[in-house]
């Protein structure tokens, strides 16, 4: 899988936090949940977003914002409205003085707010994971990625709005996939913009020479790749492939492969029941010892210590 697919389909917890927010003015919500990544789509009305230490910006109906954590920010009907609710880690909601609001503002299936209808309606999803693979993509993004409905060019916001209030068998899985699809659509649209700075490996996937070999490494890290095999996929010589790969991606092909394998290993080690031996086979290391040595050289800790730290 490539980096964008791995961000959403790799070793991470399922069942992301997803909620419909229904708000009548005046309203203001302080976001201190510190999620590594969240997505908010405005279905109706308008929202002022106010980052701590940054300039406020406005979101209109149809706009989508992806926010990278863990910094705090506030959303409100007006920039002058004082916060009435605070979202804490674990998506626990209180008043600013600590009184729980979870029951008081419950508005039905996956719905929350100060109104049963809402002059402003938002869909908000929080991804509660953080891994080495995701960092390779997310560190190329600004603190906030904002796209209008026209820029996004997708019906997914409306579809998610329809599905979020349904309480049917398997609905959580449906919503997980829709949220993933919406995030993919936002990131693709963002990286296509001229002001975006996508990671070099993302750019490399579209290169006629580099792309085929790059995708082979990402989709099959367990294979003992050689530069000759990767060059053949791109239809060029070993020297031409290595030179072009380094120019486009910023590092030689085997260095990229090592980094990719170890990033995958760091995430796979977090999976329940994963062993060093099985992870080593999955990412192309012949023995657990070989993986452990490479892992410690790159991350400064052993795989066992890494697993204990992130548990």
PDB file of C-alpha atoms in Angstrom:
ATOM      1  CA  UNK A   1       0.000   0.000   0.000  1.00  0.00           C
ATOM      2  CA  UNK A   2       1.189   3.547  -0.588  1.00  0.00           C
ATOM      3  CA  UNK A   3       1.526   6.157   2.147  1.00  0.00           C
ATOM      4  CA  UNK A   4      -1.961   7.572   1.704  1.00  0.00           C
ATOM      5  CA  UNK A   5      -3.538   4.117   1.840  1.00  0.00           C
ATOM      6  CA  UNK A   6      -1.412   3.154   4.811  1.00  0.00           C
ATOM      7  CA  UNK A   7      -2.531   6.250   6.691  1.00  0.00           C
ATOM      8  CA  UNK A   8      -6.106   4.956   6.568  1.00  0.00           C
ATOM      9  CA  UNK A   9      -5.806   1.190   6.113  1.00  0.00           C
ATOM     10  CA  UNK A  10      -2.709   0.352   8.064  1.00  0.00           C
ATOM     11  CA  UNK A  11      -2.404  -0.838  11.661  1.00  0.00           C
ATOM     12  CA  UNK A  12      -4.696   1.498  13.527  1.00  0.00           C
ATOM     13  CA  UNK A  13      -7.763   1.256  15.709  1.00  0.00           C
ATOM     14  CA  UNK A  14     -11.132   1.179  14.013  1.00  0.00           C
ATOM     15  CA  UNK A  15     -14.221   3.009  15.250  1.00  0.00           C
ATOM     16  CA  UNK A  16     -13.052   6.578  14.987  1.00  0.00           C
ATOM     17  CA  UNK A  17     -14.952   9.214  16.938  1.00  0.00           C
ATOM     18  CA  UNK A  18     -17.657  10.673  14.677  1.00  0.00           C
ATOM     19  CA  UNK A  19     -20.433  13.082  15.655  1.00  0.00           C
ATOM     20  CA  UNK A  20     -23.022  15.461  14.213  1.00  0.00           C
ATOM     21  CA  UNK A  21     -23.042  18.835  15.996  1.00  0.00           C
ATOM     22  CA  UNK A  22     -26.227  20.946  16.071  1.00  0.00           C
ATOM     23  CA  UNK A  23     -25.726  24.494  17.306  1.00  0.00           C
ATOM     24  CA  UNK A  24     -27.849  27.629  17.677  1.00  0.00           C
ATOM     25  CA  UNK A  25     -26.143  30.975  18.430  1.00  0.00           C
ATOM     26  CA  UNK A  26     -24.557  32.057  20.571  1.00  0.00           C
ATOM     27  CA  UNK A  27     -22.236  29.074  20.813  1.00  0.00           C
ATOM     28  CA  UNK A  28     -18.529  28.377  21.205  1.00  0.00           C
ATOM     29  CA  UNK A  29     -16.675  25.088  21.707  1.00  0.00           C
ATOM     30  CA  UNK A  30     -13.082  24.809  22.883  1.00  0.00           C
ATOM     31  CA  UNK A  31     -11.242  21.840  21.299  1.00  0.00           C
ATOM     32  CA  UNK A  32      -8.612  20.454  23.672  1.00  0.00           C
ATOM     33  CA  UNK A  33      -8.959  16.780  22.748  1.00  0.00           C
ATOM     34  CA  UNK A  34      -5.415  16.707  21.274  1.00  0.00           C
ATOM     35  CA  UNK A  35      -6.346  14.190  18.570  1.00  0.00           C
ATOM     36  CA  UNK A  36      -3.507  13.713  16.073  1.00  0.00           C
ATOM     37  CA  UNK A  37      -5.914  14.446  13.236  1.00  0.00           C
ATOM     38  CA  UNK A  38      -9.520  15.616  13.017  1.00  0.00           C
ATOM     39  CA  UNK A  39     -11.892  16.481  10.202  1.00  0.00           C
ATOM     40  CA  UNK A  40     -14.838  18.890  10.366  1.00  0.00           C
ATOM     41  CA  UNK A  41     -17.364  19.432   7.573  1.00  0.00           C
ATOM     42  CA  UNK A  42     -19.896  22.259   7.721  1.00  0.00           C
ATOM     43  CA  UNK A  43     -23.283  21.046   6.477  1.00  0.00           C
ATOM     44  CA  UNK A  44     -25.320  24.159   7.266  1.00  0.00           C
ATOM     45  CA  UNK A  45     -24.574  27.643   8.551  1.00  0.00           C
ATOM     46  CA  UNK A  46     -21.128  29.051   9.237  1.00  0.00           C
ATOM     47  CA  UNK A  47     -18.298  28.594  11.709  1.00  0.00           C
ATOM     48  CA  UNK A  48     -15.403  30.712  12.924  1.00  0.00           C
ATOM     49  CA  UNK A  49     -12.263  28.661  13.612  1.00  0.00           C
ATOM     50  CA  UNK A  50      -9.781  30.238  16.020  1.00  0.00           C
ATOM     51  CA  UNK A  51      -6.406  28.520  16.451  1.00  0.00           C
ATOM     52  CA  UNK A  52      -4.462  29.319  19.593  1.00  0.00           C
ATOM     53  CA  UNK A  53      -1.809  31.792  18.495  1.00  0.00           C
ATOM     54  CA  UNK A  54      -3.161  32.039  14.959  1.00  0.00           C
ATOM     55  CA  UNK A  55      -5.524  34.149  12.901  1.00  0.00           C
ATOM     56  CA  UNK A  56      -9.239  33.212  12.876  1.00  0.00           C
ATOM     57  CA  UNK A  57     -10.708  31.901   9.628  1.00  0.00           C
ATOM     58  CA  UNK A  58     -14.293  31.344   8.505  1.00  0.00           C
ATOM     59  CA  UNK A  59     -15.872  28.119   7.288  1.00  0.00           C
ATOM     60  CA  UNK A  60     -19.071  28.197   5.221  1.00  0.00           C
ATOM     61  CA  UNK A  61     -21.529  25.453   4.339  1.00  0.00           C
ATOM     62  CA  UNK A  62     -19.762  22.812   2.248  1.00  0.00           C
ATOM     63  CA  UNK A  63     -16.298  23.645   3.601  1.00  0.00           C
ATOM     64  CA  UNK A  64     -14.131  20.929   5.116  1.00  0.00           C
ATOM     65  CA  UNK A  65     -11.180  21.465   7.450  1.00  0.00           C
ATOM     66  CA  UNK A  66      -8.578  18.888   8.436  1.00  0.00           C
ATOM     67  CA  UNK A  67      -6.768  19.885  11.629  1.00  0.00           C
ATOM     68  CA  UNK A  68      -3.516  18.401  12.856  1.00  0.00           C
ATOM     69  CA  UNK A  69      -3.098  18.049  16.612  1.00  0.00           C
ATOM     70  CA  UNK A  70      -2.258  18.306  19.359  1.00  0.00           C
ATOM     71  CA  UNK A  71      -2.581  22.122  19.541  1.00  0.00           C
ATOM     72  CA  UNK A  72      -5.839  23.528  20.905  1.00  0.00           C
ATOM     73  CA  UNK A  73      -8.343  25.647  18.976  1.00  0.00           C
ATOM     74  CA  UNK A  74     -11.882  27.000  19.250  1.00  0.00           C
ATOM     75  CA  UNK A  75     -14.918  26.992  16.949  1.00  0.00           C
ATOM     76  CA  UNK A  76     -17.799  29.410  17.411  1.00  0.00           C
ATOM     77  CA  UNK A  77     -20.611  31.339  15.756  1.00  0.00           C
ATOM     78  CA  UNK A  78     -18.648  34.577  16.273  1.00  0.00           C
ATOM     79  CA  UNK A  79     -15.071  35.289  17.282  1.00  0.00           C
ATOM     80  CA  UNK A  80     -16.348  37.219  20.302  1.00  0.00           C
ATOM     81  CA  UNK A  81     -18.423  34.371  21.790  1.00  0.00           C
ATOM     82  CA  UNK A  82     -16.869  32.936  24.946  1.00  0.00           C
ATOM     83  CA  UNK A  83     -16.452  29.126  25.113  1.00  0.00           C
ATOM     84  CA  UNK A  84     -19.410  27.312  26.635  1.00  0.00           C
ATOM     85  CA  UNK A  85     -18.081  23.784  26.189  1.00  0.00           C
ATOM     86  CA  UNK A  86     -14.646  22.156  26.244  1.00  0.00           C
ATOM     87  CA  UNK A  87     -13.791  18.880  24.479  1.00  0.00           C
ATOM     88  CA  UNK A  88     -11.090  17.018  26.417  1.00  0.00           C
ATOM     89  CA  UNK A  89      -8.907  14.009  25.460  1.00  0.00           C
ATOM     90  CA  UNK A  90     -11.073  10.963  25.010  1.00  0.00           C
ATOM     91  CA  UNK A  91     -13.826  13.241  23.629  1.00  0.00           C
ATOM     92  CA  UNK A  92     -15.106  13.978  27.129  1.00  0.00           C
ATOM     93  CA  UNK A  93     -17.162  17.210  27.138  1.00  0.00           C
ATOM     94  CA  UNK A  94     -17.560  19.670  30.010  1.00  0.00           C
ATOM     95  CA  UNK A  95     -18.337  23.296  30.699  1.00  0.00           C
ATOM     96  CA  UNK A  96     -15.246  25.502  31.172  1.00  0.00           C
ATOM     97  CA  UNK A  97     -15.622  25.011  34.940  1.00  0.00           C
ATOM     98  CA  UNK A  98     -15.692  21.208  34.628  1.00  0.00           C
ATOM     99  CA  UNK A  99     -19.374  20.216  34.704  1.00  0.00           C
ATOM    100  CA  UNK A 100     -20.179  17.326  32.349  1.00  0.00           C
ATOM    101  CA  UNK A 101     -22.283  18.211  29.288  1.00  0.00           C
ATOM    102  CA  UNK A 102     -22.482  14.819  27.647  1.00  0.00           C
ATOM    103  CA  UNK A 103     -26.050  13.995  28.731  1.00  0.00           C
ATOM    104  CA  UNK A 104     -27.316  17.570  28.682  1.00  0.00           C
ATOM    105  CA  UNK A 105     -26.323  18.146  25.038  1.00  0.00           C
ATOM    106  CA  UNK A 106     -27.186  14.704  23.705  1.00  0.00           C
ATOM    107  CA  UNK A 107     -29.485  15.092  20.678  1.00  0.00           C
ATOM    108  CA  UNK A 108     -30.053  11.528  19.486  1.00  0.00           C
ATOM    109  CA  UNK A 109     -28.050   9.076  17.380  1.00  0.00           C
ATOM    110  CA  UNK A 110     -24.463  10.366  17.080  1.00  0.00           C
ATOM    111  CA  UNK A 111     -25.779  13.909  17.571  1.00  0.00           C
ATOM    112  CA  UNK A 112     -24.773  16.537  20.105  1.00  0.00           C
ATOM    113  CA  UNK A 113     -25.352  20.238  20.589  1.00  0.00           C
ATOM    114  CA  UNK A 114     -27.455  22.980  22.135  1.00  0.00           C
ATOM    115  CA  UNK A 115     -30.315  22.504  19.645  1.00  0.00           C
ATOM    116  CA  UNK A 116     -32.412  19.666  18.262  1.00  0.00           C
ATOM    117  CA  UNK A 117     -32.221  21.160  14.744  1.00  0.00           C
ATOM    118  CA  UNK A 118     -29.263  23.543  14.637  1.00  0.00           C
ATOM    119  CA  UNK A 119     -28.869  26.774  12.709  1.00  0.00           C
ATOM    120  CA  UNK A 120     -25.337  25.459  12.191  1.00  0.00           C
ATOM    121  CA  UNK A 121     -24.753  21.760  11.555  1.00  0.00           C
ATOM    122  CA  UNK A 122     -21.289  20.204  11.452  1.00  0.00           C
ATOM    123  CA  UNK A 123     -19.908  16.702  11.082  1.00  0.00           C
ATOM    124  CA  UNK A 124     -16.737  16.105  13.038  1.00  0.00           C
ATOM    125  CA  UNK A 125     -14.510  13.054  13.101  1.00  0.00           C
ATOM    126  CA  UNK A 126     -11.391  12.484  15.173  1.00  0.00           C
ATOM    127  CA  UNK A 127      -8.681   9.957  14.367  1.00  0.00           C
ATOM    128  CA  UNK A 128      -7.170   8.766  17.616  1.00  0.00           C
ATOM    129  CA  UNK A 129      -4.092   7.067  16.129  1.00  0.00           C
ATOM    130  CA  UNK A 130      -0.550   8.233  15.565  1.00  0.00           C
ATOM    131  CA  UNK A 131       2.017   6.093  13.817  1.00  0.00           C
ATOM    132  CA  UNK A 132       5.280   6.257  11.931  1.00  0.00           C
ATOM    133  CA  UNK A 133       3.595   5.668   8.553  1.00  0.00           C
ATOM    134  CA  UNK A 134       1.063   8.435   9.118  1.00  0.00           C
ATOM    135  CA  UNK A 135       3.807  10.871  10.144  1.00  0.00           C
ATOM    136  CA  UNK A 136       5.485  10.419   6.762  1.00  0.00           C
ATOM    137  CA  UNK A 137       2.374  11.935   5.188  1.00  0.00           C
ATOM    138  CA  UNK A 138       1.016  14.288   7.822  1.00  0.00           C
ATOM    139  CA  UNK A 139       4.242  16.187   8.405  1.00  0.00           C
ATOM    140  CA  UNK A 140       3.844  17.535   4.854  1.00  0.00           C
ATOM    141  CA  UNK A 141       0.530  19.199   5.774  1.00  0.00           C
ATOM    142  CA  UNK A 142      -0.058  22.629   7.304  1.00  0.00           C
ATOM    143  CA  UNK A 143      -1.770  22.918  10.701  1.00  0.00           C
ATOM    144  CA  UNK A 144      -5.109  23.363   8.933  1.00  0.00           C
ATOM    145  CA  UNK A 145      -6.139  22.149   5.477  1.00  0.00           C
ATOM    146  CA  UNK A 146      -9.298  23.940   4.302  1.00  0.00           C
ATOM    147  CA  UNK A 147     -11.210  23.116   1.133  1.00  0.00           C
ATOM    148  CA  UNK A 148     -14.463  24.514  -0.195  1.00  0.00           C
ATOM    149  CA  UNK A 149     -17.231  22.331  -1.571  1.00  0.00           C
ATOM    150  CA  UNK A 150     -16.216  23.299  -5.105  1.00  0.00           C
ATOM    151  CA  UNK A 151     -12.541  22.551  -4.458  1.00  0.00           C
ATOM    152  CA  UNK A 152     -13.398  19.149  -3.018  1.00  0.00           C
ATOM    153  CA  UNK A 153     -15.789  18.208  -5.837  1.00  0.00           C
ATOM    154  CA  UNK A 154     -17.235  15.243  -3.948  1.00  0.00           C
ATOM    155  CA  UNK A 155     -20.695  14.209  -2.684  1.00  0.00           C
ATOM    156  CA  UNK A 156     -19.187  12.550   0.385  1.00  0.00           C
ATOM    157  CA  UNK A 157     -20.134  15.267   2.899  1.00  0.00           C
ATOM    158  CA  UNK A 158     -23.827  14.955   2.007  1.00  0.00           C
ATOM    159  CA  UNK A 159     -23.609  11.167   2.070  1.00  0.00           C
ATOM    160  CA  UNK A 160     -21.917  11.177   5.475  1.00  0.00           C
ATOM    161  CA  UNK A 161     -24.562  13.579   6.790  1.00  0.00           C
ATOM    162  CA  UNK A 162     -27.291  11.173   5.686  1.00  0.00           C
ATOM    163  CA  UNK A 163     -25.598   8.093   7.125  1.00  0.00           C
ATOM    164  CA  UNK A 164     -24.432   9.456  10.471  1.00  0.00           C
ATOM    165  CA  UNK A 165     -27.919   9.491  11.999  1.00  0.00           C
ATOM    166  CA  UNK A 166     -28.769   5.916  10.992  1.00  0.00           C
ATOM    167  CA  UNK A 167     -28.701   3.189  13.633  1.00  0.00           C
ATOM    168  CA  UNK A 168     -28.487   0.001  11.602  1.00  0.00           C
ATOM    169  CA  UNK A 169     -26.393  -3.176  11.762  1.00  0.00           C
ATOM    170  CA  UNK A 170     -22.832  -2.523  10.650  1.00  0.00           C
ATOM    171  CA  UNK A 171     -23.339   1.230  10.628  1.00  0.00           C
ATOM    172  CA  UNK A 172     -20.130   1.987  12.502  1.00  0.00           C
ATOM    173  CA  UNK A 173     -18.131   0.241   9.774  1.00  0.00           C
ATOM    174  CA  UNK A 174     -20.026   2.165   7.093  1.00  0.00           C
ATOM    175  CA  UNK A 175     -19.239   5.454   8.822  1.00  0.00           C
ATOM    176  CA  UNK A 176     -15.576   4.525   9.284  1.00  0.00           C
ATOM    177  CA  UNK A 177     -15.226   3.936   5.557  1.00  0.00           C
ATOM    178  CA  UNK A 178     -17.070   7.123   4.611  1.00  0.00           C
ATOM    179  CA  UNK A 179     -14.894   9.174   6.941  1.00  0.00           C
ATOM    180  CA  UNK A 180     -11.785   7.554   5.462  1.00  0.00           C
ATOM    181  CA  UNK A 181     -12.993   8.280   1.924  1.00  0.00           C
ATOM    182  CA  UNK A 182     -13.689  11.898   2.791  1.00  0.00           C
ATOM    183  CA  UNK A 183     -10.225  12.315   4.295  1.00  0.00           C
ATOM    184  CA  UNK A 184      -8.618  10.741   1.212  1.00  0.00           C
ATOM    185  CA  UNK A 185     -10.610  13.078  -1.039  1.00  0.00           C
ATOM    186  CA  UNK A 186      -9.512  16.114   0.977  1.00  0.00           C
ATOM    187  CA  UNK A 187      -5.832  15.121   0.958  1.00  0.00           C
ATOM    188  CA  UNK A 188      -5.821  14.326  -2.762  1.00  0.00           C
ATOM    189  CA  UNK A 189      -7.469  17.653  -3.559  1.00  0.00           C
ATOM    190  CA  UNK A 190      -5.064  19.510  -1.287  1.00  0.00           C
ATOM    191  CA  UNK A 191      -1.911  17.942  -2.701  1.00  0.00           C
ATOM    192  CA  UNK A 192      -3.113  18.819  -6.208  1.00  0.00           C
ATOM    193  CA  UNK A 193      -3.140  22.529  -5.338  1.00  0.00           C
ATOM    194  CA  UNK A 194      -0.166  24.609  -6.531  1.00  0.00           C
ATOM    195  CA  UNK A 195       0.547  25.969  -3.031  1.00  0.00           C
ATOM    196  CA  UNK A 196       0.695  22.495  -1.475  1.00  0.00           C
ATOM    197  CA  UNK A 197       4.006  20.811  -0.750  1.00  0.00           C
ATOM    198  CA  UNK A 198       3.332  17.068  -1.004  1.00  0.00           C
ATOM    199  CA  UNK A 199       6.025  14.694   0.252  1.00  0.00           C
ATOM    200  CA  UNK A 200       8.521  13.722  -2.396  1.00  0.00           C
ATOM    201  CA  UNK A 201       7.456  10.072  -2.414  1.00  0.00           C
ATOM    202  CA  UNK A 202       3.875  11.202  -3.135  1.00  0.00           C
ATOM    203  CA  UNK A 203       5.128  13.148  -6.155  1.00  0.00           C
ATOM    204  CA  UNK A 204       7.254  10.187  -7.169  1.00  0.00           C
ATOM    205  CA  UNK A 205       4.232   7.937  -7.558  1.00  0.00           C
ATOM    206  CA  UNK A 206       3.256   9.927 -10.637  1.00  0.00           C
ATOM    207  CA  UNK A 207       6.703   9.739 -12.215  1.00  0.00           C
ATOM    208  CA  UNK A 208       6.922   7.379 -15.199  1.00  0.00           C
ATOM    209  CA  UNK A 209      10.343   6.040 -14.173  1.00  0.00           C
ATOM    210  CA  UNK A 210      10.142   6.179 -10.376  1.00  0.00           C
ATOM    211  CA  UNK A 211       6.444   5.416  -9.861  1.00  0.00           C
ATOM    212  CA  UNK A 212       6.334   1.695 -10.767  1.00  0.00           C
ATOM    213  CA  UNK A 213       9.286   0.802  -8.547  1.00  0.00           C
ATOM    214  CA  UNK A 214       8.098   3.028  -5.719  1.00  0.00           C
ATOM    215  CA  UNK A 215       4.697   1.358  -5.694  1.00  0.00           C
ATOM    216  CA  UNK A 216       6.272  -2.095  -5.710  1.00  0.00           C
ATOM    217  CA  UNK A 217       8.289  -1.260  -2.598  1.00  0.00           C
ATOM    218  CA  UNK A 218       5.290   0.230  -0.814  1.00  0.00           C
ATOM    219  CA  UNK A 219       2.859  -2.552  -1.717  1.00  0.00           C
ATOM    220  CA  UNK A 220       5.271  -5.442  -1.168  1.00  0.00           C
ATOM    221  CA  UNK A 221       7.858  -4.478   1.458  1.00  0.00           C
ATOM    222  CA  UNK A 222       8.387  -8.167   2.279  1.00  0.00           C
ATOM    223  CA  UNK A 223      10.012  -8.853  -1.111  1.00  0.00           C
ATOM    224  CA  UNK A 224      13.846  -8.802  -1.276  1.00  0.00           C
ATOM    225  CA  UNK A 225      13.951  -6.008  -3.841  1.00  0.00           C
ATOM    226  CA  UNK A 226      17.026  -5.149  -5.836  1.00  0.00           C
ATOM    227  CA  UNK A 227      17.678  -1.958  -7.743  1.00  0.00           C
ATOM    228  CA  UNK A 228      17.772  -4.031 -10.943  1.00  0.00           C
ATOM    229  CA  UNK A 229      14.225  -5.345 -10.363  1.00  0.00           C
ATOM    230  CA  UNK A 230      12.890  -1.885  -9.567  1.00  0.00           C
ATOM    231  CA  UNK A 231      14.629  -0.389 -12.583  1.00  0.00           C
ATOM    232  CA  UNK A 232      13.100  -3.051 -14.841  1.00  0.00           C
ATOM    233  CA  UNK A 233       9.631  -2.033 -13.639  1.00  0.00           C
ATOM    234  CA  UNK A 234      10.372   1.498 -14.825  1.00  0.00           C
ATOM    235  CA  UNK A 235      11.905   0.318 -18.093  1.00  0.00           C
ATOM    236  CA  UNK A 236      15.342   1.868 -17.485  1.00  0.00           C
ATOM    237  CA  UNK A 237      18.821   0.820 -16.437  1.00  0.00           C
ATOM    238  CA  UNK A 238      19.876   0.432 -12.798  1.00  0.00           C
ATOM    239  CA  UNK A 239      21.964   3.587 -12.945  1.00  0.00           C
ATOM    240  CA  UNK A 240      19.229   5.647 -14.583  1.00  0.00           C
ATOM    241  CA  UNK A 241      16.618   4.439 -12.083  1.00  0.00           C
ATOM    242  CA  UNK A 242      18.812   5.093  -9.057  1.00  0.00           C
ATOM    243  CA  UNK A 243      19.705   8.560 -10.313  1.00  0.00           C
ATOM    244  CA  UNK A 244      16.097   9.495 -11.147  1.00  0.00           C
ATOM    245  CA  UNK A 245      14.752   8.048  -7.874  1.00  0.00           C
ATOM    246  CA  UNK A 246      17.233  10.037  -5.797  1.00  0.00           C
ATOM    247  CA  UNK A 247      16.457  13.235  -7.704  1.00  0.00           C
ATOM    248  CA  UNK A 248      12.675  12.844  -7.283  1.00  0.00           C
ATOM    249  CA  UNK A 249      12.342  11.248  -3.841  1.00  0.00           C
ATOM    250  CA  UNK A 250      15.388  12.795  -2.209  1.00  0.00           C
ATOM    251  CA  UNK A 251      17.121   9.555  -1.180  1.00  0.00           C
ATOM    252  CA  UNK A 252      18.374   6.391  -2.924  1.00  0.00           C
ATOM    253  CA  UNK A 253      15.864   3.587  -3.513  1.00  0.00           C
ATOM    254  CA  UNK A 254      17.308   1.190  -0.932  1.00  0.00           C
ATOM    255  CA  UNK A 255      17.417   3.929   1.709  1.00  0.00           C
ATOM    256  CA  UNK A 256      13.744   4.681   1.025  1.00  0.00           C
ATOM    257  CA  UNK A 257      12.894   0.977   1.242  1.00  0.00           C
ATOM    258  CA  UNK A 258      14.624   0.648   4.603  1.00  0.00           C
ATOM    259  CA  UNK A 259      12.809   3.670   6.014  1.00  0.00           C
ATOM    260  CA  UNK A 260       9.465   2.426   4.704  1.00  0.00           C
ATOM    261  CA  UNK A 261       9.967  -1.062   6.148  1.00  0.00           C
ATOM    262  CA  UNK A 262      10.925   0.265   9.566  1.00  0.00           C
ATOM    263  CA  UNK A 263       8.007   2.714   9.650  1.00  0.00           C
ATOM    264  CA  UNK A 264       5.626  -0.141   8.878  1.00  0.00           C
ATOM    265  CA  UNK A 265       7.297  -2.273  11.528  1.00  0.00           C
ATOM    266  CA  UNK A 266       6.915   0.465  14.140  1.00  0.00           C
ATOM    267  CA  UNK A 267       3.172   0.549  13.487  1.00  0.00           C
ATOM    268  CA  UNK A 268       2.708  -3.219  13.179  1.00  0.00           C
ATOM    269  CA  UNK A 269       4.399  -3.769  16.537  1.00  0.00           C
ATOM    270  CA  UNK A 270       1.504  -1.897  18.143  1.00  0.00           C
ATOM    271  CA  UNK A 271      -1.017  -4.477  16.946  1.00  0.00           C
ATOM    272  CA  UNK A 272      -2.348  -6.874  19.616  1.00  0.00           C
ATOM    273  CA  UNK A 273      -0.686 -10.258  19.301  1.00  0.00           C
ATOM    274  CA  UNK A 274       2.077  -9.098  16.957  1.00  0.00           C
ATOM    275  CA  UNK A 275       5.429 -10.768  17.452  1.00  0.00           C
ATOM    276  CA  UNK A 276       8.824  -9.567  16.333  1.00  0.00           C
ATOM    277  CA  UNK A 277       9.153 -12.648  14.114  1.00  0.00           C
ATOM    278  CA  UNK A 278       5.873 -12.095  12.279  1.00  0.00           C
ATOM    279  CA  UNK A 279       6.521  -8.383  11.853  1.00  0.00           C
ATOM    280  CA  UNK A 280      10.015  -9.103  10.520  1.00  0.00           C
ATOM    281  CA  UNK A 281       8.556 -11.387   7.841  1.00  0.00           C
ATOM    282  CA  UNK A 282       5.893  -8.836   6.916  1.00  0.00           C
ATOM    283  CA  UNK A 283       8.412  -6.059   6.296  1.00  0.00           C
ATOM    284  CA  UNK A 284      11.155  -8.038   4.585  1.00  0.00           C
ATOM    285  CA  UNK A 285      13.681  -8.874   7.309  1.00  0.00           C
ATOM    286  CA  UNK A 286      15.061 -12.411   7.332  1.00  0.00           C
ATOM    287  CA  UNK A 287      15.231 -12.712  11.127  1.00  0.00           C
ATOM    288  CA  UNK A 288      13.870 -10.912  14.202  1.00  0.00           C
ATOM    289  CA  UNK A 289      17.460 -10.064  15.115  1.00  0.00           C
ATOM    290  CA  UNK A 290      18.015  -8.304  11.782  1.00  0.00           C
ATOM    291  CA  UNK A 291      14.875  -6.223  12.263  1.00  0.00           C
ATOM    292  CA  UNK A 292      15.746  -5.437  15.878  1.00  0.00           C
ATOM    293  CA  UNK A 293      19.227  -4.231  14.925  1.00  0.00           C
ATOM    294  CA  UNK A 294      17.942  -1.973  12.124  1.00  0.00           C
ATOM    295  CA  UNK A 295      15.065  -0.709  14.253  1.00  0.00           C
ATOM    296  CA  UNK A 296      17.313   0.289  17.160  1.00  0.00           C
ATOM    297  CA  UNK A 297      19.786   1.967  14.808  1.00  0.00           C
ATOM    298  CA  UNK A 298      16.989   4.130  13.335  1.00  0.00           C
ATOM    299  CA  UNK A 299      14.731   4.814  16.327  1.00  0.00           C
ATOM    300  CA  UNK A 300      17.211   4.571  19.185  1.00  0.00           C
ATOM    301  CA  UNK A 301      15.155   1.974  21.070  1.00  0.00           C
ATOM    302  CA  UNK A 302      14.556  -1.740  20.684  1.00  0.00           C
ATOM    303  CA  UNK A 303      11.275  -2.978  19.217  1.00  0.00           C
ATOM    304  CA  UNK A 304      10.313  -4.267  22.667  1.00  0.00           C
ATOM    305  CA  UNK A 305      10.894  -0.865  24.275  1.00  0.00           C
ATOM    306  CA  UNK A 306       9.027   0.835  21.428  1.00  0.00           C
ATOM    307  CA  UNK A 307       6.021  -1.409  21.946  1.00  0.00           C
ATOM    308  CA  UNK A 308       6.044  -0.772  25.706  1.00  0.00           C
ATOM    309  CA  UNK A 309       6.285   2.998  25.162  1.00  0.00           C
ATOM    310  CA  UNK A 310       3.297   3.257  22.803  1.00  0.00           C
ATOM    311  CA  UNK A 311       1.110   0.702  24.609  1.00  0.00           C
TER     312      UNK A 311
END
